[in-house]
Coordinates of C-alpha atoms (C1' of nucleotides) in Angstrom, one line a residue:
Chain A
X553 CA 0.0 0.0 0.0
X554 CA 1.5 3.0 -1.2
X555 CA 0.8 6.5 1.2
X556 CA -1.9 8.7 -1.3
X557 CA -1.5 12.5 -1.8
X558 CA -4.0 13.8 0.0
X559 CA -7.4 14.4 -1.8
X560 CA -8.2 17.8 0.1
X561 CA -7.2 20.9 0.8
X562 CA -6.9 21.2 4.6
X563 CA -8.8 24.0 5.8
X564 CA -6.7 25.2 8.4
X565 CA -4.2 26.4 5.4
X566 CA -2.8 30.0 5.7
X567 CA -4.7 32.7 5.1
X568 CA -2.3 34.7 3.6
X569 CA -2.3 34.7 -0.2
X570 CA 1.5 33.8 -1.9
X571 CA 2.7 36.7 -4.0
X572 CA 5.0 36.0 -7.0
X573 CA 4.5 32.4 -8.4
X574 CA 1.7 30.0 -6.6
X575 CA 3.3 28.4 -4.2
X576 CA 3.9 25.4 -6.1
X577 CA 2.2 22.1 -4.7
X578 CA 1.3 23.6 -1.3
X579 CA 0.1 19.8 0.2
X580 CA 3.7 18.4 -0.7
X581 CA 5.2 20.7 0.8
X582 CA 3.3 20.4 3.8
X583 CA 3.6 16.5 3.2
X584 CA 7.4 17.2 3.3
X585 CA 6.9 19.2 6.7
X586 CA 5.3 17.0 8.4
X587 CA 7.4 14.2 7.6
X588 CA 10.6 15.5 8.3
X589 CA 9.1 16.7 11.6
X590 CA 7.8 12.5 12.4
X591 CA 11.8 11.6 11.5
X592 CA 13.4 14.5 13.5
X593 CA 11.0 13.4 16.3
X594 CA 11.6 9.6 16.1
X595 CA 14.7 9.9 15.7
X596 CA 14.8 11.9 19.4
X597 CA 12.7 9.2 20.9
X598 CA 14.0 6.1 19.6
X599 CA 17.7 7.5 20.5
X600 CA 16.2 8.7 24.1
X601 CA 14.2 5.9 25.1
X602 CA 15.0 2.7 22.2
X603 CA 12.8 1.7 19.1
X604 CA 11.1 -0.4 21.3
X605 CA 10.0 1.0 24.1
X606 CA 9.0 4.3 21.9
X607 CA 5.2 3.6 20.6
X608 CA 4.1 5.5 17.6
X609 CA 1.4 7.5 19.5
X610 CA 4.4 8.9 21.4
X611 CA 6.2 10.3 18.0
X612 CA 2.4 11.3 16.8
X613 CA 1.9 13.3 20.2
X614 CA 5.4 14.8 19.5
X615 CA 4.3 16.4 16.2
X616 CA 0.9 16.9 17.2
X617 CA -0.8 14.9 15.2
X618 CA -3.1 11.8 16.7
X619 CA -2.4 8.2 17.3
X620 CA -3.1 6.9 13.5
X621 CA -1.9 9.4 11.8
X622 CA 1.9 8.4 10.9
X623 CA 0.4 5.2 8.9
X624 CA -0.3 7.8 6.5
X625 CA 3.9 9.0 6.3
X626 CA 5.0 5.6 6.6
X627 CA 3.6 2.3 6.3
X628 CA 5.0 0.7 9.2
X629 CA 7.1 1.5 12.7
X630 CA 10.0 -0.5 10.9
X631 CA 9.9 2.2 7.9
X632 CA 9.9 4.4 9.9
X633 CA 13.0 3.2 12.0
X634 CA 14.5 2.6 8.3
X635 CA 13.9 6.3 7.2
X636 CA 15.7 7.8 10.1
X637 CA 18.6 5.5 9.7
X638 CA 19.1 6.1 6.0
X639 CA 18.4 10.2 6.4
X640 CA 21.0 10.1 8.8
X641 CA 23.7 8.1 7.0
X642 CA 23.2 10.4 4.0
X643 CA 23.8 13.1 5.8
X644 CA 26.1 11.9 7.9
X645 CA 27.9 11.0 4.2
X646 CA 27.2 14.2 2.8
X647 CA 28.4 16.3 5.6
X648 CA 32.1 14.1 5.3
X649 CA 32.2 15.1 1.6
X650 CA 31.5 18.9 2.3
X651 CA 34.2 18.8 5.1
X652 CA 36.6 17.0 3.0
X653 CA 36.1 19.3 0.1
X654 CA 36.8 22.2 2.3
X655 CA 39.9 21.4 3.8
X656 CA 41.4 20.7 0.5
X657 CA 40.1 23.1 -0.7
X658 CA 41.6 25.6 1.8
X659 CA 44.9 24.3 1.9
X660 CA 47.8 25.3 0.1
X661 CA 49.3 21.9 -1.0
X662 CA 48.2 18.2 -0.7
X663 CA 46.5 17.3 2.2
X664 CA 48.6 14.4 4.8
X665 CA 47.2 11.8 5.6
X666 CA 47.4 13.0 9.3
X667 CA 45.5 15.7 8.2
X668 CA 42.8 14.0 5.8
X669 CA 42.4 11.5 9.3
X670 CA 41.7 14.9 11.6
X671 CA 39.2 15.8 9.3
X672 CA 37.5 12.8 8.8
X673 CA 37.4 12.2 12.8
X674 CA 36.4 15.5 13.2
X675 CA 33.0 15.4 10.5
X676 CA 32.6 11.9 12.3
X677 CA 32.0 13.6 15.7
X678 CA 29.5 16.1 13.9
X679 CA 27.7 13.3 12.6
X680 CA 27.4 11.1 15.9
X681 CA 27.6 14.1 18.6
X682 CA 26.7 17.5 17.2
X683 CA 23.3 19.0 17.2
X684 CA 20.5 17.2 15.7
X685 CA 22.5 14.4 15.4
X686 CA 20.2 11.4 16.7
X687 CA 19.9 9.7 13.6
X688 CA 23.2 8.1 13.9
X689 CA 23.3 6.7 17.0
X690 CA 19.6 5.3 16.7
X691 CA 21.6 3.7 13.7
X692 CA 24.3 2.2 15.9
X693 CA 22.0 0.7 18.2
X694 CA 18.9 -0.3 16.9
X695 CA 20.6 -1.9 13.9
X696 CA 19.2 -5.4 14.9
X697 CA 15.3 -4.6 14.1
X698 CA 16.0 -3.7 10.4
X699 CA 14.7 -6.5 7.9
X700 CA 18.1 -7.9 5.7
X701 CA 16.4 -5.6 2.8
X702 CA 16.6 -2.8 4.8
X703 CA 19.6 -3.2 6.1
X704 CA 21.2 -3.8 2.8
X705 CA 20.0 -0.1 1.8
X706 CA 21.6 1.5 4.9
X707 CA 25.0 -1.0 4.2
X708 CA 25.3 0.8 0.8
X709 CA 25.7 4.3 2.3
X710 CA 27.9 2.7 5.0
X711 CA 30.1 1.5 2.6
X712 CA 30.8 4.8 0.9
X713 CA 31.1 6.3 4.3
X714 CA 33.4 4.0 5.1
X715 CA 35.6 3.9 1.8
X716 CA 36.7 7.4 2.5
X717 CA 38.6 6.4 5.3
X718 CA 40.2 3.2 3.7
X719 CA 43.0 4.8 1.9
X720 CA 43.7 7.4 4.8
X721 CA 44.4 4.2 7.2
X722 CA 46.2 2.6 4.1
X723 CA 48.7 5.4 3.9
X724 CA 49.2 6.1 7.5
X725 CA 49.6 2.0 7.9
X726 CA 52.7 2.9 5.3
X727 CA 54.2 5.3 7.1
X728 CA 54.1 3.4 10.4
X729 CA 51.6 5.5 12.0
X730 CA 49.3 2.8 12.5
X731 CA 49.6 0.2 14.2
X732 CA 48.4 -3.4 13.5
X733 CA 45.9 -5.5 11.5
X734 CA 44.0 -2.9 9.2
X735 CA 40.6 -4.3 9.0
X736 CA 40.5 -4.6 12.7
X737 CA 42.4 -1.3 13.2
X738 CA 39.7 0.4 11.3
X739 CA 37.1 -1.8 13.6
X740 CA 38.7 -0.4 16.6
X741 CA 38.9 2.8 15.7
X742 CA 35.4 3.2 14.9
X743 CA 34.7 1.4 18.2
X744 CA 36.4 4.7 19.8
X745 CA 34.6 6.9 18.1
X746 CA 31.0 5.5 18.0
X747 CA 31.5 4.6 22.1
X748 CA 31.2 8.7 22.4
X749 CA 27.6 8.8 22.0
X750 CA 27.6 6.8 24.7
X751 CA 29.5 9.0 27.5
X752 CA 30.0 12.4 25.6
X753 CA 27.7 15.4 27.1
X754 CA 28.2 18.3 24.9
X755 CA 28.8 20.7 27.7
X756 CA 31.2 18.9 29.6
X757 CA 35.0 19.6 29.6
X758 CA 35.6 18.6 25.7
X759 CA 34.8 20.4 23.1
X760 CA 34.8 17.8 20.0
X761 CA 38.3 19.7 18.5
X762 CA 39.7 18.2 22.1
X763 CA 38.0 14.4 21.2
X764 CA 39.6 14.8 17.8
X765 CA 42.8 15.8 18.9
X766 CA 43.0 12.8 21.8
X767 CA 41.8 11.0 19.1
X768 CA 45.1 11.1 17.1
X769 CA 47.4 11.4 19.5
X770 CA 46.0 8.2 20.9
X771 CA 45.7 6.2 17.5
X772 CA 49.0 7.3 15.6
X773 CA 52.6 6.9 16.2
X774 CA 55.1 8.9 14.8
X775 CA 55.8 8.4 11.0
X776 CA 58.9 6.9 9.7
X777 CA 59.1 9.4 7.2
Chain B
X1286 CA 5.1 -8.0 47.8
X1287 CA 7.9 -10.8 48.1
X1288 CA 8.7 -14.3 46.8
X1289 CA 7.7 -16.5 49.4
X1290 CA 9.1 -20.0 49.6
X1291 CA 7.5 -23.1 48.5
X1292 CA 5.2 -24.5 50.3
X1293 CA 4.8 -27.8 49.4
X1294 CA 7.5 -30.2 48.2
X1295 CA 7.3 -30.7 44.2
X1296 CA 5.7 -34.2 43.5
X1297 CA 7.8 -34.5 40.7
X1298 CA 10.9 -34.7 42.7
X1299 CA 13.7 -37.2 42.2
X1300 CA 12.4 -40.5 43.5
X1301 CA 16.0 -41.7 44.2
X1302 CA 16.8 -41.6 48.0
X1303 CA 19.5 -39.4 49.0
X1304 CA 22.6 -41.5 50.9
X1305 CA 24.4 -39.6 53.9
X1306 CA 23.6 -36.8 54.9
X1307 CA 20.4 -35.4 53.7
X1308 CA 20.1 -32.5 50.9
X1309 CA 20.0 -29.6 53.4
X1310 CA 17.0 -27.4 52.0
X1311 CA 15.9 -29.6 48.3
X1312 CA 13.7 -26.5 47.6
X1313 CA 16.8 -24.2 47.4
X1314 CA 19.2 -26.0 46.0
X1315 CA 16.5 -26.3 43.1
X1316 CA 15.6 -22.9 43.4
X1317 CA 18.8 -22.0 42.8
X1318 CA 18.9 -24.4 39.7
X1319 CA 16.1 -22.9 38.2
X1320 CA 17.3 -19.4 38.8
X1321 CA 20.4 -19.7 37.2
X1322 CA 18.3 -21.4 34.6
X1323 CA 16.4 -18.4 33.9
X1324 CA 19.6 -15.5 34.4
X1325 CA 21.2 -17.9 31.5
X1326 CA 18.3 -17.9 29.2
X1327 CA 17.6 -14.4 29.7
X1328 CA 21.1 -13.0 29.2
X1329 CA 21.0 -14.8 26.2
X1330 CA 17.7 -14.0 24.9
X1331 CA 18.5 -10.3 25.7
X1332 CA 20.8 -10.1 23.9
X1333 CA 19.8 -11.9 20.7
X1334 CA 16.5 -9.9 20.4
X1335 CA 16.9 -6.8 23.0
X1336 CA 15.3 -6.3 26.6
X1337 CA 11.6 -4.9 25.2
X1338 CA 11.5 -7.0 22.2
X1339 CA 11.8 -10.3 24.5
X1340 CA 8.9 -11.4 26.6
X1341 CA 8.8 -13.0 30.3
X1342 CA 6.9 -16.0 28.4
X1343 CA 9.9 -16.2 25.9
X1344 CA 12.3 -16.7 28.7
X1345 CA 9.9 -19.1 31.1
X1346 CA 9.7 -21.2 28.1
X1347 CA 13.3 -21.6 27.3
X1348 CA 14.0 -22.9 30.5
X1349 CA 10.3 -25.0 30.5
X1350 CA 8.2 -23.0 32.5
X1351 CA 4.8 -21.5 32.2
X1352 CA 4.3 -17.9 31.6
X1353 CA 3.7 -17.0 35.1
X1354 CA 6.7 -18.9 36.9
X1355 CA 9.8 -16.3 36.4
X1356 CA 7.9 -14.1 38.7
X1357 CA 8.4 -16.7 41.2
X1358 CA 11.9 -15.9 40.7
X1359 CA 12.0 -12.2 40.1
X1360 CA 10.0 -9.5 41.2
X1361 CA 9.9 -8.4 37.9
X1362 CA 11.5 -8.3 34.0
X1363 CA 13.4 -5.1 35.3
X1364 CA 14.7 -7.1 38.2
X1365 CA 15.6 -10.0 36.2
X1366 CA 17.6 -7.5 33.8
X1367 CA 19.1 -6.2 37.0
X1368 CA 20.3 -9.5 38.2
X1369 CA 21.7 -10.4 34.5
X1370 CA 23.7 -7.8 34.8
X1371 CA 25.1 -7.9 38.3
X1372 CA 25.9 -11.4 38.0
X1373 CA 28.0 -10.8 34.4
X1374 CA 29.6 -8.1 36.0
X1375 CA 30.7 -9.6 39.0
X1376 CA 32.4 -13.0 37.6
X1377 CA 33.9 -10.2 34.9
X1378 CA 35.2 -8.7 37.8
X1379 CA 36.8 -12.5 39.0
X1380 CA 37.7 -13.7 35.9
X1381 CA 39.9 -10.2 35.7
X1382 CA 41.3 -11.1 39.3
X1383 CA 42.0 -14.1 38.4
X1384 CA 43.6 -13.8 34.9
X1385 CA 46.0 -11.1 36.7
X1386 CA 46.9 -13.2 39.9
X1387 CA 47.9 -16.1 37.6
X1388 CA 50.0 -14.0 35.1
X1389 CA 51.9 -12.4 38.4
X1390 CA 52.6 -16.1 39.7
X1391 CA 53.5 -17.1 36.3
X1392 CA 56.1 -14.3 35.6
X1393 CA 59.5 -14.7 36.7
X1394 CA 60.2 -11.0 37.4
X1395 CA 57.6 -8.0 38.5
X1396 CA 54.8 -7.2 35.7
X1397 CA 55.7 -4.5 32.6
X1398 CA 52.7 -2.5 32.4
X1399 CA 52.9 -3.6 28.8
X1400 CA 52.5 -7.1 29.8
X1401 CA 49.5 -6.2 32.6
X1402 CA 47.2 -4.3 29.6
X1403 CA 48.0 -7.5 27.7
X1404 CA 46.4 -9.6 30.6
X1405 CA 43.5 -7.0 30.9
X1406 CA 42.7 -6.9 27.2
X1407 CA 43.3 -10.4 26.9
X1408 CA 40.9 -10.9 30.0
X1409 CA 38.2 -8.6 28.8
X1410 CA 37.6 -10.0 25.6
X1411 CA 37.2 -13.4 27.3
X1412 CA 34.9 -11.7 29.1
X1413 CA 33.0 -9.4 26.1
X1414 CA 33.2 -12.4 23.6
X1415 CA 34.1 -15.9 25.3
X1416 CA 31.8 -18.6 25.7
X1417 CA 28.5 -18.4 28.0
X1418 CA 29.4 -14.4 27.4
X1419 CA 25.9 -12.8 27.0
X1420 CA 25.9 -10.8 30.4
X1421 CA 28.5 -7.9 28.9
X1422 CA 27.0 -7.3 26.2
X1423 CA 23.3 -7.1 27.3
X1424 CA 24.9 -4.5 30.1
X1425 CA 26.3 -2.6 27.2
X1426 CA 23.3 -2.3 25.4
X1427 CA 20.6 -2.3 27.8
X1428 CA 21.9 -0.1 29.9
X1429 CA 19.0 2.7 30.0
X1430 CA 16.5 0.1 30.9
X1431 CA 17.7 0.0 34.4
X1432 CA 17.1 1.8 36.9
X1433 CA 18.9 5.0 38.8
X1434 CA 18.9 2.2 42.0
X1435 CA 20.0 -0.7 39.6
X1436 CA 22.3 1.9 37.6
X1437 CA 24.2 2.8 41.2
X1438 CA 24.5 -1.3 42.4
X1439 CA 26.1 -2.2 39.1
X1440 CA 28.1 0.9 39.4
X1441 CA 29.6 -0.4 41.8
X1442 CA 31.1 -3.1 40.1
X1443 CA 32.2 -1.5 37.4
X1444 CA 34.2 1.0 39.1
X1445 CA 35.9 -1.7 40.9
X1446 CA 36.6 -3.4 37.4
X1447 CA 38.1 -0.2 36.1
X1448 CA 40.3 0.5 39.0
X1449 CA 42.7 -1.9 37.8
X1450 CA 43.0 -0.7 34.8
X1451 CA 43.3 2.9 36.2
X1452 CA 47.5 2.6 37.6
X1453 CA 48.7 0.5 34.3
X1454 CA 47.0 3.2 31.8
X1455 CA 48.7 6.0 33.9
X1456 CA 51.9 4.0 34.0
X1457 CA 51.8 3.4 30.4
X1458 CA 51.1 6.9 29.6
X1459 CA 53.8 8.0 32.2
X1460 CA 56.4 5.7 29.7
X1461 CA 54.8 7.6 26.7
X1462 CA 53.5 4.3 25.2
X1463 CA 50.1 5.9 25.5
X1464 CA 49.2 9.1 24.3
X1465 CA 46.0 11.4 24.7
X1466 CA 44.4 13.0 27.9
X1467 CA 44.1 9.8 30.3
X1468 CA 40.4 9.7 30.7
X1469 CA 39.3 10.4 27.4
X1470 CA 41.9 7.4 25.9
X1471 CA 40.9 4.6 28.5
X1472 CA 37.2 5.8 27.1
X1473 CA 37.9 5.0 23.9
X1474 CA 40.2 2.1 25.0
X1475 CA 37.1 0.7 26.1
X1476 CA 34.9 1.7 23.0
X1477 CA 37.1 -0.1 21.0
X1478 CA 37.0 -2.7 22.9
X1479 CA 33.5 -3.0 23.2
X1480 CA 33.1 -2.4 20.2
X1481 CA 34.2 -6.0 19.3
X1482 CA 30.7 -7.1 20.8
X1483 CA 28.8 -6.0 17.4
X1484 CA 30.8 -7.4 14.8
X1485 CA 33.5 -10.0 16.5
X1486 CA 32.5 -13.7 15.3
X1487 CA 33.9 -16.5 16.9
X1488 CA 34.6 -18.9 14.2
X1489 CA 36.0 -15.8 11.9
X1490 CA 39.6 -14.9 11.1
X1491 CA 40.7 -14.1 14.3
X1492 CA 41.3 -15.3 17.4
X1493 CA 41.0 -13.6 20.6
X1494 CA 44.6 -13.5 21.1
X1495 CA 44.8 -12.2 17.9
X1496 CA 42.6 -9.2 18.5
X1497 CA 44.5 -8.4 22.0
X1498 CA 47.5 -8.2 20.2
X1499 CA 46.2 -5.7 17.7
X1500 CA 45.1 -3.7 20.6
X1501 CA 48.4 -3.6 21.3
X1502 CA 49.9 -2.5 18.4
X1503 CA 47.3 -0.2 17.8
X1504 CA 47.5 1.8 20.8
X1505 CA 51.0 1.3 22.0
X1506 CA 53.9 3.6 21.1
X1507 CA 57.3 2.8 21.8
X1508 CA 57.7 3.5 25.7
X1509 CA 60.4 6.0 26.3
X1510 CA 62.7 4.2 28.2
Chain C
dC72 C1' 5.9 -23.6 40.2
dC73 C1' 1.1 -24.1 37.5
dT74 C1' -3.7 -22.4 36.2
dA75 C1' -6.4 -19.0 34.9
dC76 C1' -6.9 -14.6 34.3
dC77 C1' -6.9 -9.3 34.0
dG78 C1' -6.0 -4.6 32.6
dA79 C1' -3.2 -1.9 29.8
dT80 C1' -0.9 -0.9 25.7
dC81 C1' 0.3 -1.3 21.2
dG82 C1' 0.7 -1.4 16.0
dG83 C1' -2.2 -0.9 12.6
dT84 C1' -6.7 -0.1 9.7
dA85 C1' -11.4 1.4 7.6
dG86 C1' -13.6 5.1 6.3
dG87 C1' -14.1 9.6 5.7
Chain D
dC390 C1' -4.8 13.7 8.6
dC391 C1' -8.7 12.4 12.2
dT392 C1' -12.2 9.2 14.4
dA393 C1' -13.1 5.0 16.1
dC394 C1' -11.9 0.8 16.6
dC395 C1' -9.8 -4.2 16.7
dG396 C1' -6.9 -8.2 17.6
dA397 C1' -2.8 -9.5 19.7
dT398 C1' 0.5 -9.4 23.1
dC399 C1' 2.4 -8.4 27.4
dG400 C1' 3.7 -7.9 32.4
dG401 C1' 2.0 -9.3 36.3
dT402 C1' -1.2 -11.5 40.0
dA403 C1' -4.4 -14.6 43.0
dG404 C1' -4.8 -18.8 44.6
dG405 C1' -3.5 -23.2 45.1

DNA sequence: CCTACCGATCGGTAGG
DNA sequence: CCTACCGATCGGTAGG
C-alpha cells in the first residue's frame, strides 16, 4: 500500500495569499513538513528511550498529530525506524564530503594523511555528537530490528562512508603510523569513536576539537618518514 | 510483595533416596537451579532480540516454565535484567582477578605494564566475547533500561573493574606508550574494545589472542625508556 | 511452580 | 490527517 496525496485541501491552510509564483504544490510541501518533523522526532525518541520502548502515538503526540496518523507517512514503525537510519547516514555522508572538500580546498598543497584522518574524525563527531545528530546513533544501536532488505539499503551508504577512510588508514599503515591489522584497526577505531555517543555530554570539559585531537594522538605513532 | 518459599514439596521430585547426609533445604538448591536457569536464558535472549523485544513468556519457556513462573523468581522483568547484569559483572570482575593473579605467579620477574594491559585486554575479551558471554553485552546495550537504583549497584562493580586498569594506563602513559588526555583514551580504549561485541564472530579470522595483540599494536607507542 | 486470568498498551486499519 | 476501533500481546497476579 503505497501513502496517497492527500485528496483535500486542509482547511486550516494559511490565510495569507502567496505573492510572486503559486506556491507550487502547497500539500507536498506540507507532506514534506510533516514528515521531516515525524523523523526528527523519532529519531529523538528512539535515540532517548529505544525503538522499542517508543510507541508510535508517542512520536504522533510529539508532532501533534493523533495516534493513526503516521500510517499515512510511513507504512509501518519498521519504515519508519529505516527512514531515520538512511536520512542520517546520507547526511552523515554528505556532511564528510562537504568537510573533505573544504579542507582541501583551503589548503595550500596536498592534504597528509594525518590531516585527511583529523578531518575525517572531526565530521565523524559532527555526525554522531553534534546538534541534531540522533539519527546516527539510533543507527548504531537499533541496527538489529531492520529486515536484511533494509539493512542492505543503509549497508550501501555505510560503505561509501566507510571507503573514505580506507585509503587514509592505508597510507598512514605505510608510514608506520598505525599500528596493526587494518581491517581490525579500522574496527577499533570506529569502536572509539562511536562509544562517544555513549558518555559524551556536549557541555562537559571537551569540546569535540579536544575528542579529535585525543583522538590522534591516541591512535597514531610517529611516521617513519 | 515478596517471593515467598514453596510450600509444598514438588511431587515430581527425584524419587531416588539421598545417601548420607540429607540434601539440606531440596527447595533451594533447586531454586537455585532454576534461577540460574532463567539468568542464563535471559542473558542470552536479551541479547539476541533486545530487553523490550523479548517477553517474560519467551524466557519461562526456554528454560520450560509457564508464563507466570519467572515471577516466582524475580520480582519483575526489570529485576531480572538487573540481576543479569550484576551477576555478568561480578564474575567479569573475578575472571579479571584471576587472569592477573595467575599471570603475576607465572612471571619470573615483576609485571611491565605492557605485559599487565595485555592480561587486561586479553581478560576482557574473554569476558566481552568468550563462551557463556551474553551478560556484557546485554549490560552494554541495555543499559537505559535499568534503573537510577540498579544503575548505582552495578556501578559499583564496574568502578571496581576499572580500578585496575586505572595505575597501568597511567603507568603506560607515564612511559609515553600511550598518548592522549588519560580519561578520554581509557574511554575510547574501552569503545574499542567493546566495540568488538557488534561485529567479532567466533569462528572468523581471528582469534582472541589475535585481537589483543592488535590492541596492542594499535594503541601502544614505543615507551620511552 | 502451574492455572487461569486481567488490565493496559500497542501497531495498525477502515472510512471519511 | 482524524475518528473510532480491533486483535494481539504483554507484564503481572491470585490462589493453590
Amino acid at each position: 500500500m503505497e501513502t496517497a496525496p492527500p485528496a483535500t485541501e486542509p482547511d486550516e491552510a494559511p490565510v495569507r495569499r502567496s505573492r510572486g509564483r503559486p506556491r507550487k504544490t502547497a500539500n507536498e510541501r506540507d507532506d514534506g513538513n510533516r514528515r521531516q518533523a515525524l523523523l526528527r522526532a523519532a529519531a529523538r525518541l528512539f535515540r532517548q528511550q529505544g525503538f522499542d520502548a517508543t510507541s508510535t502515538r508517542d512520536i504522533a503526540a510529539a508532532v501533534g498529530m493523533r495516534s493513526g496518523s503516521p500510517f499515512y507517512h510511513f507504512e509501518n514503525k519498521e519504515a519508519l525506524l529505516a527512514a531515520v537510519m538512511e536520512e542520517g547516514m546520507q547526511r552523515a555522508l554528505d556532511h564528510q564530503r562537504a568537510r573533505m572538500d573544504a579542507a582541501v580546498a583551503a589548503a595550500p598543497g596536498p592534504l597528509s594523511a594525518r590531516d585527511c584522518l583529523r578531518v575525517l574524525v572531526r565530521s565523524h563527531f559532527d555526525n554522531l555528537l553534534g546538534p541534531e545528530s540522533d539519527h546516527i546513533p539510533v543507527m548504531l544501536y537499533e541496527w538489529r530490528v531492520l529486515s536484511d532488505g533494509q539493512k542492505r539499503a543503509v549497508n550501501r551508504l555505510k560503505d561509501d562512508y566507510e571507503a573514505v577512510w580506507v585509503p587514509v588508514l592505508q597510507a598512514l599503515q605505510r608510514d608506520g603510523a598505525l599500528g596493526g591489522d587494518l581491517r581490525i584497526a579500522r574496527l577499533m577505531l570506529f569502536g572509539a569513536l562511536n562509544w562517544a555517543a555513549q558518555w559524551y555530554v556536549p557541555d562537559g570539559r571537551a569540546s569535540l576539537d579536544d575528542l579529535t585531537e585525543t583522538t590522534l594522538q591516541l591512535f597514531l605513532k610517529e611516521s617513519r618518514a
